[in-house]
Amino acid sequence: MGSLRTLLRYPDDIYPLLKMKRAIEKAEKQIPPEPHWGFCYSMLHKVSRSFSLVIQQLRPELRNAVCVFYLVLRALDTVEDDTSIPTDEKLPILIAFHRHIYDTDWHYSCGTKEYKVLMDQFHHVSAAFLELDKGYQEAIEEITKRMGAGMAKFICQEVETVDDYDEYCHYVAGLVGLGLSKLFLASGSEVLLPDWEQISNSMGLFLQKTNIIRDYLEDINEIPKSRMFWPRKIWGKYADKLEDLKYEENSTKAVSCLNEMVTNALTHIEDCLKYMSALRDPSIFRFCAIPQIMAIGTLALCYNNVQLFRGVVKLRRGKKLYLYTPFHIII
Ligand code: IN0
């Protein structure tokens, strides 16, 4: 639940931590009896313990669609991330992934731990996908197709300019925003604003850019080869190589670069607020707002913080869980 020392230092964390523990236990007891839905929901809890609770509070029909969408995206991500797959084998899988989701005989073994289980037993996700209404299926298929093609493009291309950065983040996260807006529309709970594509995209870009900033050290130290998502156009003003930012003698330059990256991410905030202001359904609002609040908290922690180049900078677990606790329990 968190170390005793942390709990004594932050006693206000104890209540949300206990609430969260109970909420997780309750969610785990509510796993559906059908094997494919049972697999999907228990997999969802495994790959994202706290976010799965936010999905859980959506209305059942939309919840099923979001659960399948989330797992399809995680699976696509597992293929993209697996550095042991040769490029000539990876590209066709990414490009054809939107067709594989219709095929309950398809599976491709890759990834590690729970992601390997997800890939090996992907037929459960396909079976669940095939039970969704056509409107949900079409939205998931279209986004998976565009995302797979975008990921394939960036396997062979580095993030040089800020436009490249925005384009890469569009494929891996902005499209998720577009897809979710379509699912909300298909559920009948929400309507779309005229500029829905632009603002849905910004919702994803803000989350993804925060992840890219936060994960600098983890990505640069990745074995066998570091992964670089910070645009050269920005870091090139401060260092000859992106990895040089992690060395102590470059601390001042590194922090200036970090602050420019955070400022870049903050440009999406206005669109995000516009998107969230237009939502009508309180459960959809919570689903969208909680990851955004977490991202703002993470950026606040990263800004001007040299520790980002030394180790992990993450929101304290208790603080994070406080956000996940349903509002009416706290107030
Ligand atoms: C998400 C997003 C997400 C939620 C709500 C609205 C969104 C609108 C646009 C784009 C994305 C939106 O949220 C999750 C949050 C999450 O998974 N949090 C993890 C923590 C973490 O750091 O991984 C948790 O365990 O709490 C998210 O990060 N992504 C995501 C993926 C699929 C879906 Cl359906 C929704 C991933 C990403 C890359 C940012 C889009």
Coordinates of C-alpha atoms and ligand atoms in Angstrom, one line a residue:
M1 CA 0.0 0.0 0.0
G2 CA 3.0 2.3 0.3
S3 CA 5.9 2.4 2.7
L4 CA 5.2 3.1 6.3
R5 CA 7.7 6.0 6.2
T6 CA 5.7 7.6 3.3
L7 CA 2.4 7.1 5.1
L8 CA 3.7 8.7 8.3
R9 CA 5.0 11.6 6.3
Y10 CA 1.8 12.1 4.4
P11 CA -1.0 10.8 6.7
D12 CA -3.6 12.4 4.4
D13 CA -2.7 9.8 1.8
I14 CA -4.0 6.9 4.0
Y15 CA -7.7 7.5 3.3
P16 CA -7.5 7.6 -0.5
L17 CA -5.0 4.6 -0.4
L18 CA -7.5 2.5 1.6
K19 CA -10.4 3.6 -0.6
M20 CA -8.5 2.7 -3.7
K21 CA -7.6 -0.7 -2.3
R22 CA -11.3 -1.4 -1.6
A23 CA -12.3 -0.1 -5.1
I24 CA -9.8 -2.4 -6.7
E25 CA -11.0 -5.4 -4.7
K26 CA -14.6 -4.6 -5.6
A27 CA -13.8 -4.2 -9.3
E28 CA -11.9 -7.5 -9.3
K29 CA -14.9 -9.3 -7.8
Q30 CA -17.1 -7.9 -10.6
I31 CA -15.3 -9.6 -13.5
P32 CA -17.9 -10.7 -16.0
P33 CA -18.6 -14.5 -16.3
E34 CA -18.2 -14.9 -20.1
P35 CA -14.6 -16.0 -20.8
H36 CA -13.8 -13.3 -23.4
W37 CA -15.2 -10.4 -21.3
G38 CA -13.6 -11.9 -18.2
F39 CA -10.3 -11.9 -20.0
C40 CA -10.7 -8.3 -21.2
Y41 CA -11.6 -6.9 -17.8
S42 CA -9.0 -8.8 -15.8
M43 CA -6.4 -7.8 -18.4
L44 CA -7.5 -4.2 -18.1
H45 CA -7.0 -4.3 -14.3
K46 CA -3.5 -5.8 -14.8
V47 CA -2.2 -3.3 -17.4
S48 CA -3.7 -0.2 -15.7
R49 CA -4.8 -0.7 -12.1
S50 CA -6.0 2.8 -11.4
F51 CA -7.1 3.9 -14.9
S52 CA -9.3 0.8 -15.1
L53 CA -11.4 2.1 -12.2
V54 CA -12.1 5.2 -14.2
I55 CA -13.2 3.1 -17.2
Q56 CA -15.3 0.9 -14.8
Q57 CA -17.5 3.9 -13.8
L58 CA -18.7 4.5 -17.4
R59 CA -22.2 3.2 -18.4
P60 CA -22.0 -0.6 -19.4
E61 CA -22.3 -0.3 -23.2
L62 CA -19.7 2.5 -23.5
R63 CA -17.5 0.8 -20.8
N64 CA -17.3 -2.4 -22.9
A65 CA -16.3 -0.4 -26.1
V66 CA -13.7 1.7 -24.2
C67 CA -12.3 -1.5 -22.5
V68 CA -11.8 -3.2 -25.9
F69 CA -10.4 0.0 -27.5
Y70 CA -7.9 0.3 -24.7
L71 CA -6.7 -3.3 -25.1
V72 CA -6.5 -3.1 -28.9
L73 CA -4.3 0.1 -28.5
R74 CA -2.2 -1.6 -25.8
A75 CA -1.7 -4.6 -28.2
L76 CA -0.7 -2.3 -31.0
D77 CA 1.7 -0.5 -28.7
T78 CA 3.2 -3.8 -27.6
V79 CA 4.1 -4.6 -31.2
E80 CA 5.5 -1.1 -31.8
D81 CA 7.6 -1.3 -28.6
D82 CA 9.1 -4.7 -29.0
T83 CA 12.6 -4.0 -30.2
S84 CA 13.3 -7.7 -30.8
I85 CA 10.9 -7.8 -33.8
P86 CA 12.8 -7.1 -37.1
T87 CA 11.4 -4.0 -38.9
D88 CA 10.4 -6.0 -42.1
E89 CA 8.3 -8.2 -39.9
K90 CA 6.9 -5.4 -37.7
L91 CA 5.7 -3.1 -40.5
P92 CA 3.1 -5.4 -42.0
I93 CA 1.7 -6.3 -38.6
L94 CA 1.2 -2.6 -37.7
I95 CA -0.3 -1.8 -41.0
A96 CA -2.8 -4.8 -41.0
F97 CA -3.7 -4.6 -37.3
H98 CA -7.1 -3.1 -38.0
R99 CA -8.0 -6.3 -39.9
H100 CA -6.6 -8.7 -37.3
I101 CA -9.1 -7.4 -34.7
Y102 CA -11.9 -9.0 -36.7
D103 CA -10.1 -12.4 -36.8
T104 CA -10.5 -14.6 -33.7
D105 CA -7.9 -17.0 -35.1
W106 CA -5.2 -14.3 -35.3
H107 CA -2.5 -14.0 -32.7
Y108 CA 1.1 -12.8 -32.6
S109 CA 3.5 -13.7 -29.8
C110 CA 5.5 -10.7 -28.6
G111 CA 6.0 -8.4 -25.6
T112 CA 6.7 -9.5 -22.0
K113 CA 4.8 -10.3 -18.8
E114 CA 1.0 -9.3 -18.9
Y115 CA 1.5 -7.9 -22.5
K116 CA 2.7 -11.3 -23.7
V117 CA -0.5 -12.8 -22.2
L118 CA -2.6 -10.1 -24.0
M119 CA -0.9 -10.9 -27.3
D120 CA -1.0 -14.7 -26.9
Q121 CA -4.7 -14.7 -26.1
F122 CA -5.8 -11.8 -28.3
H123 CA -8.7 -13.9 -29.6
H124 CA -10.6 -13.0 -26.5
V125 CA -10.3 -9.3 -27.4
S126 CA -11.4 -10.0 -30.9
A127 CA -14.4 -12.0 -29.6
A128 CA -15.4 -9.1 -27.4
F129 CA -14.8 -6.6 -30.3
L130 CA -17.2 -8.6 -32.5
E131 CA -20.0 -8.2 -29.9
L132 CA -19.8 -4.4 -29.9
D133 CA -22.4 -2.4 -31.9
K134 CA -21.3 -1.5 -35.5
G135 CA -20.8 2.2 -34.6
Y136 CA -18.2 1.3 -31.9
Q137 CA -16.5 -1.3 -34.2
E138 CA -16.1 1.2 -37.1
A139 CA -14.7 3.8 -34.8
I140 CA -12.1 1.4 -33.3
E141 CA -11.2 -0.1 -36.7
E142 CA -10.7 3.4 -38.3
I143 CA -8.4 4.6 -35.5
T144 CA -6.5 1.4 -35.3
K145 CA -5.8 1.6 -39.1
R146 CA -4.6 5.2 -39.0
M147 CA -2.5 4.6 -35.8
G148 CA -0.9 1.5 -37.2
A149 CA 0.1 3.3 -40.4
G150 CA 1.5 6.3 -38.4
M151 CA 3.5 4.0 -36.1
A152 CA 4.9 2.3 -39.2
K153 CA 5.9 5.6 -40.7
F154 CA 7.8 6.6 -37.5
I155 CA 9.7 3.3 -37.2
C156 CA 11.8 4.5 -40.1
Q157 CA 11.9 8.2 -39.1
E158 CA 13.3 10.3 -36.2
V159 CA 11.5 13.1 -34.5
E160 CA 13.4 16.2 -35.8
T161 CA 11.1 19.2 -35.9
V162 CA 8.3 20.3 -33.6
D163 CA 5.9 19.4 -36.5
D164 CA 7.3 15.8 -36.5
Y165 CA 6.8 15.7 -32.7
D166 CA 3.1 16.8 -33.1
E167 CA 2.7 14.3 -35.9
Y168 CA 4.1 11.4 -33.9
C169 CA 2.0 12.3 -30.9
H170 CA -1.1 12.6 -33.1
Y171 CA -0.6 9.0 -34.3
V172 CA -0.1 7.5 -30.8
A173 CA -2.4 9.6 -28.7
G174 CA -4.2 12.4 -30.7
L175 CA -6.0 9.6 -32.6
V176 CA -7.1 8.1 -29.3
G177 CA -8.8 11.3 -28.6
L178 CA -10.6 11.2 -32.0
G179 CA -11.6 7.6 -31.4
L180 CA -13.0 8.3 -27.9
S181 CA -15.0 11.2 -29.2
K182 CA -16.5 8.9 -31.8
L183 CA -17.3 6.3 -29.1
F184 CA -19.0 9.0 -26.9
L185 CA -21.0 10.1 -29.9
A186 CA -22.0 6.4 -30.7
S187 CA -23.1 6.0 -27.1
G188 CA -25.6 8.8 -27.6
S189 CA -24.3 10.6 -24.5
E190 CA -22.3 13.4 -26.2
V191 CA -22.4 15.6 -29.3
L192 CA -19.4 16.9 -31.3
L193 CA -18.4 20.5 -31.5
P194 CA -17.4 21.9 -35.0
D195 CA -13.7 21.8 -34.1
W196 CA -13.9 18.4 -32.3
E197 CA -11.0 16.8 -34.3
Q198 CA -8.6 19.6 -33.3
I199 CA -9.6 19.6 -29.6
S200 CA -9.8 15.8 -29.3
N201 CA -6.3 15.6 -30.8
S202 CA -5.0 18.1 -28.2
M203 CA -6.4 16.0 -25.4
G204 CA -4.2 13.2 -26.5
L205 CA -1.2 15.4 -27.3
F206 CA -1.2 16.9 -23.9
L207 CA -1.1 13.4 -22.2
Q208 CA 1.5 12.0 -24.5
K209 CA 3.8 15.0 -24.4
T210 CA 3.7 14.8 -20.6
N211 CA 4.6 11.1 -20.7
I212 CA 7.5 11.8 -23.2
I213 CA 8.9 14.6 -20.9
R214 CA 8.5 12.4 -17.7
D215 CA 10.1 9.4 -19.3
Y216 CA 13.3 11.1 -20.6
L217 CA 15.7 9.0 -18.6
E218 CA 13.9 5.7 -19.0
D219 CA 13.7 6.1 -22.8
I220 CA 17.3 7.3 -23.2
N221 CA 18.6 4.3 -21.1
E222 CA 16.5 1.8 -23.0
I223 CA 18.4 -1.4 -23.9
P224 CA 19.5 -2.4 -26.6
K225 CA 18.9 1.1 -28.1
S226 CA 17.7 4.4 -26.6
R227 CA 14.4 5.8 -27.8
M228 CA 14.2 9.4 -28.6
F229 CA 10.9 11.4 -28.8
W230 CA 12.2 14.8 -27.7
P231 CA 12.4 16.9 -31.0
R232 CA 16.0 17.7 -32.1
K233 CA 14.8 21.3 -33.0
I234 CA 14.3 21.9 -29.2
W235 CA 17.1 19.9 -27.6
G236 CA 19.6 20.8 -30.3
K237 CA 19.6 24.4 -28.8
Y238 CA 21.0 23.0 -25.6
A239 CA 23.2 19.9 -26.4
D240 CA 25.0 18.1 -29.2
K241 CA 23.4 14.8 -28.2
L242 CA 20.1 14.3 -26.4
E243 CA 21.8 11.9 -23.9
D244 CA 24.3 14.7 -22.9
L245 CA 21.4 16.3 -20.9
K246 CA 21.7 13.6 -18.3
Y247 CA 25.2 14.5 -17.3
E248 CA 25.6 16.7 -14.2
E249 CA 27.9 19.2 -15.9
N250 CA 25.1 20.0 -18.3
S251 CA 22.4 20.6 -15.6
T252 CA 21.7 24.2 -16.4
K253 CA 21.2 23.6 -20.1
A254 CA 19.2 20.5 -19.4
V255 CA 16.7 22.3 -17.1
S256 CA 16.3 25.1 -19.7
C257 CA 15.6 22.4 -22.3
L258 CA 13.1 20.7 -20.0
N259 CA 11.3 24.0 -19.4
E260 CA 11.0 24.6 -23.1
M261 CA 9.5 21.1 -23.5
V262 CA 7.0 21.7 -20.6
T263 CA 6.0 25.1 -22.1
N264 CA 5.4 23.4 -25.5
A265 CA 3.1 20.8 -23.8
L266 CA 1.2 23.6 -22.1
T267 CA 0.1 25.1 -25.5
H268 CA -2.6 22.3 -25.6
I269 CA -4.3 23.2 -22.4
E270 CA -6.8 25.7 -23.8
D271 CA -8.1 23.1 -26.3
C272 CA -8.3 20.5 -23.5
L273 CA -10.4 22.9 -21.3
K274 CA -12.7 23.6 -24.2
Y275 CA -13.1 19.9 -24.9
M276 CA -13.9 19.1 -21.2
S277 CA -16.2 22.1 -20.8
A278 CA -18.5 20.7 -23.5
L279 CA -18.9 17.2 -22.0
R280 CA -22.4 16.6 -20.6
D281 CA -22.2 13.1 -19.0
P282 CA -20.5 13.3 -15.5
S283 CA -19.0 9.8 -15.9
I284 CA -17.4 10.7 -19.2
F285 CA -16.2 14.0 -17.7
R286 CA -14.5 12.1 -14.9
F287 CA -13.0 9.7 -17.4
C288 CA -11.5 12.5 -19.4
A289 CA -10.6 14.9 -16.6
I290 CA -8.7 12.6 -14.3
P291 CA -5.8 11.8 -16.7
Q292 CA -5.6 15.5 -17.6
I293 CA -5.3 16.5 -13.9
M294 CA -2.7 13.9 -13.4
A295 CA -0.8 15.2 -16.4
I296 CA -0.9 18.8 -15.1
G297 CA 0.3 17.6 -11.7
T298 CA 3.2 15.7 -13.4
L299 CA 4.2 18.7 -15.5
A300 CA 4.2 20.9 -12.3
L301 CA 6.5 18.4 -10.7
C302 CA 8.8 18.3 -13.8
Y303 CA 9.1 22.0 -14.4
N304 CA 12.5 23.4 -13.4
N305 CA 13.4 20.0 -11.8
V306 CA 16.9 18.6 -12.5
Q307 CA 15.9 15.4 -10.8
L308 CA 14.2 14.4 -14.0
F309 CA 17.6 13.7 -15.5
R310 CA 18.7 11.7 -12.5
G311 CA 15.9 9.3 -11.7
V312 CA 12.1 8.8 -11.7
V313 CA 9.9 11.9 -11.2
K314 CA 6.4 10.7 -10.5
L315 CA 3.4 11.9 -8.6
R316 CA 3.3 10.4 -5.1
R317 CA 1.0 7.3 -5.1
G318 CA -1.3 8.8 -2.5
K319 CA -1.7 12.1 -4.4
K320 CA -2.4 10.2 -7.6
L321 CA -5.0 8.0 -5.9
Y322 CA -6.7 11.0 -4.3
L323 CA -7.7 12.1 -7.8
Y324 CA -9.0 8.6 -8.6
T325 CA -11.3 8.5 -5.5
P326 CA -14.8 9.4 -6.6
F327 CA -15.4 13.1 -5.8
H328 CA -18.5 12.5 -3.6
I329 CA -16.4 10.4 -1.2
I330 CA -13.8 13.2 -0.6
I331 CA -16.2 16.2 -0.5
Ligands
IN0_1 C1 -6.1 6.9 -22.8 C2 -6.1 8.2 -22.1 C3 -7.3 9.1 -22.2 C4 -8.3 9.1 -21.2 C5 -9.4 9.9 -21.4 C6 -9.6 10.8 -22.4 C7 -8.6 10.8 -23.4 C8 -8.7 11.7 -24.5 C9 -7.7 11.7 -25.4 C10 -6.6 10.9 -25.4 C11 -6.5 10.0 -24.3 C12 -7.4 10.0 -23.3 O1 -5.8 8.0 -20.7 C13 -4.8 7.0 -20.3 C14 -4.5 7.2 -18.9 C15 -3.7 6.0 -18.3 O2 -3.7 5.0 -18.9 N1 -3.1 6.2 -17.2 C16 -2.2 5.2 -16.6 C17 -1.0 5.8 -16.1 C18 0.1 5.8 -17.1 O3 1.0 6.6 -16.9 O4 0.1 5.0 -18.0 C19 -2.8 4.6 -15.3 O5 -2.5 3.4 -15.0 O6 -3.5 5.3 -14.6 C20 -3.6 7.1 -21.2 O7 -2.5 7.4 -20.8 N2 -3.7 6.6 -22.5 C21 -4.9 6.2 -23.1 C22 -5.0 5.0 -23.9 C23 -6.1 4.6 -24.3 C24 -7.3 5.2 -24.0 CL1 -8.8 4.6 -24.6 C25 -7.3 6.4 -23.3 C26 -2.5 6.5 -23.3 C27 -2.2 7.7 -24.3 C28 -0.9 7.3 -25.1 C29 -1.9 9.0 -23.5 C30 -3.3 8.0 -25.3

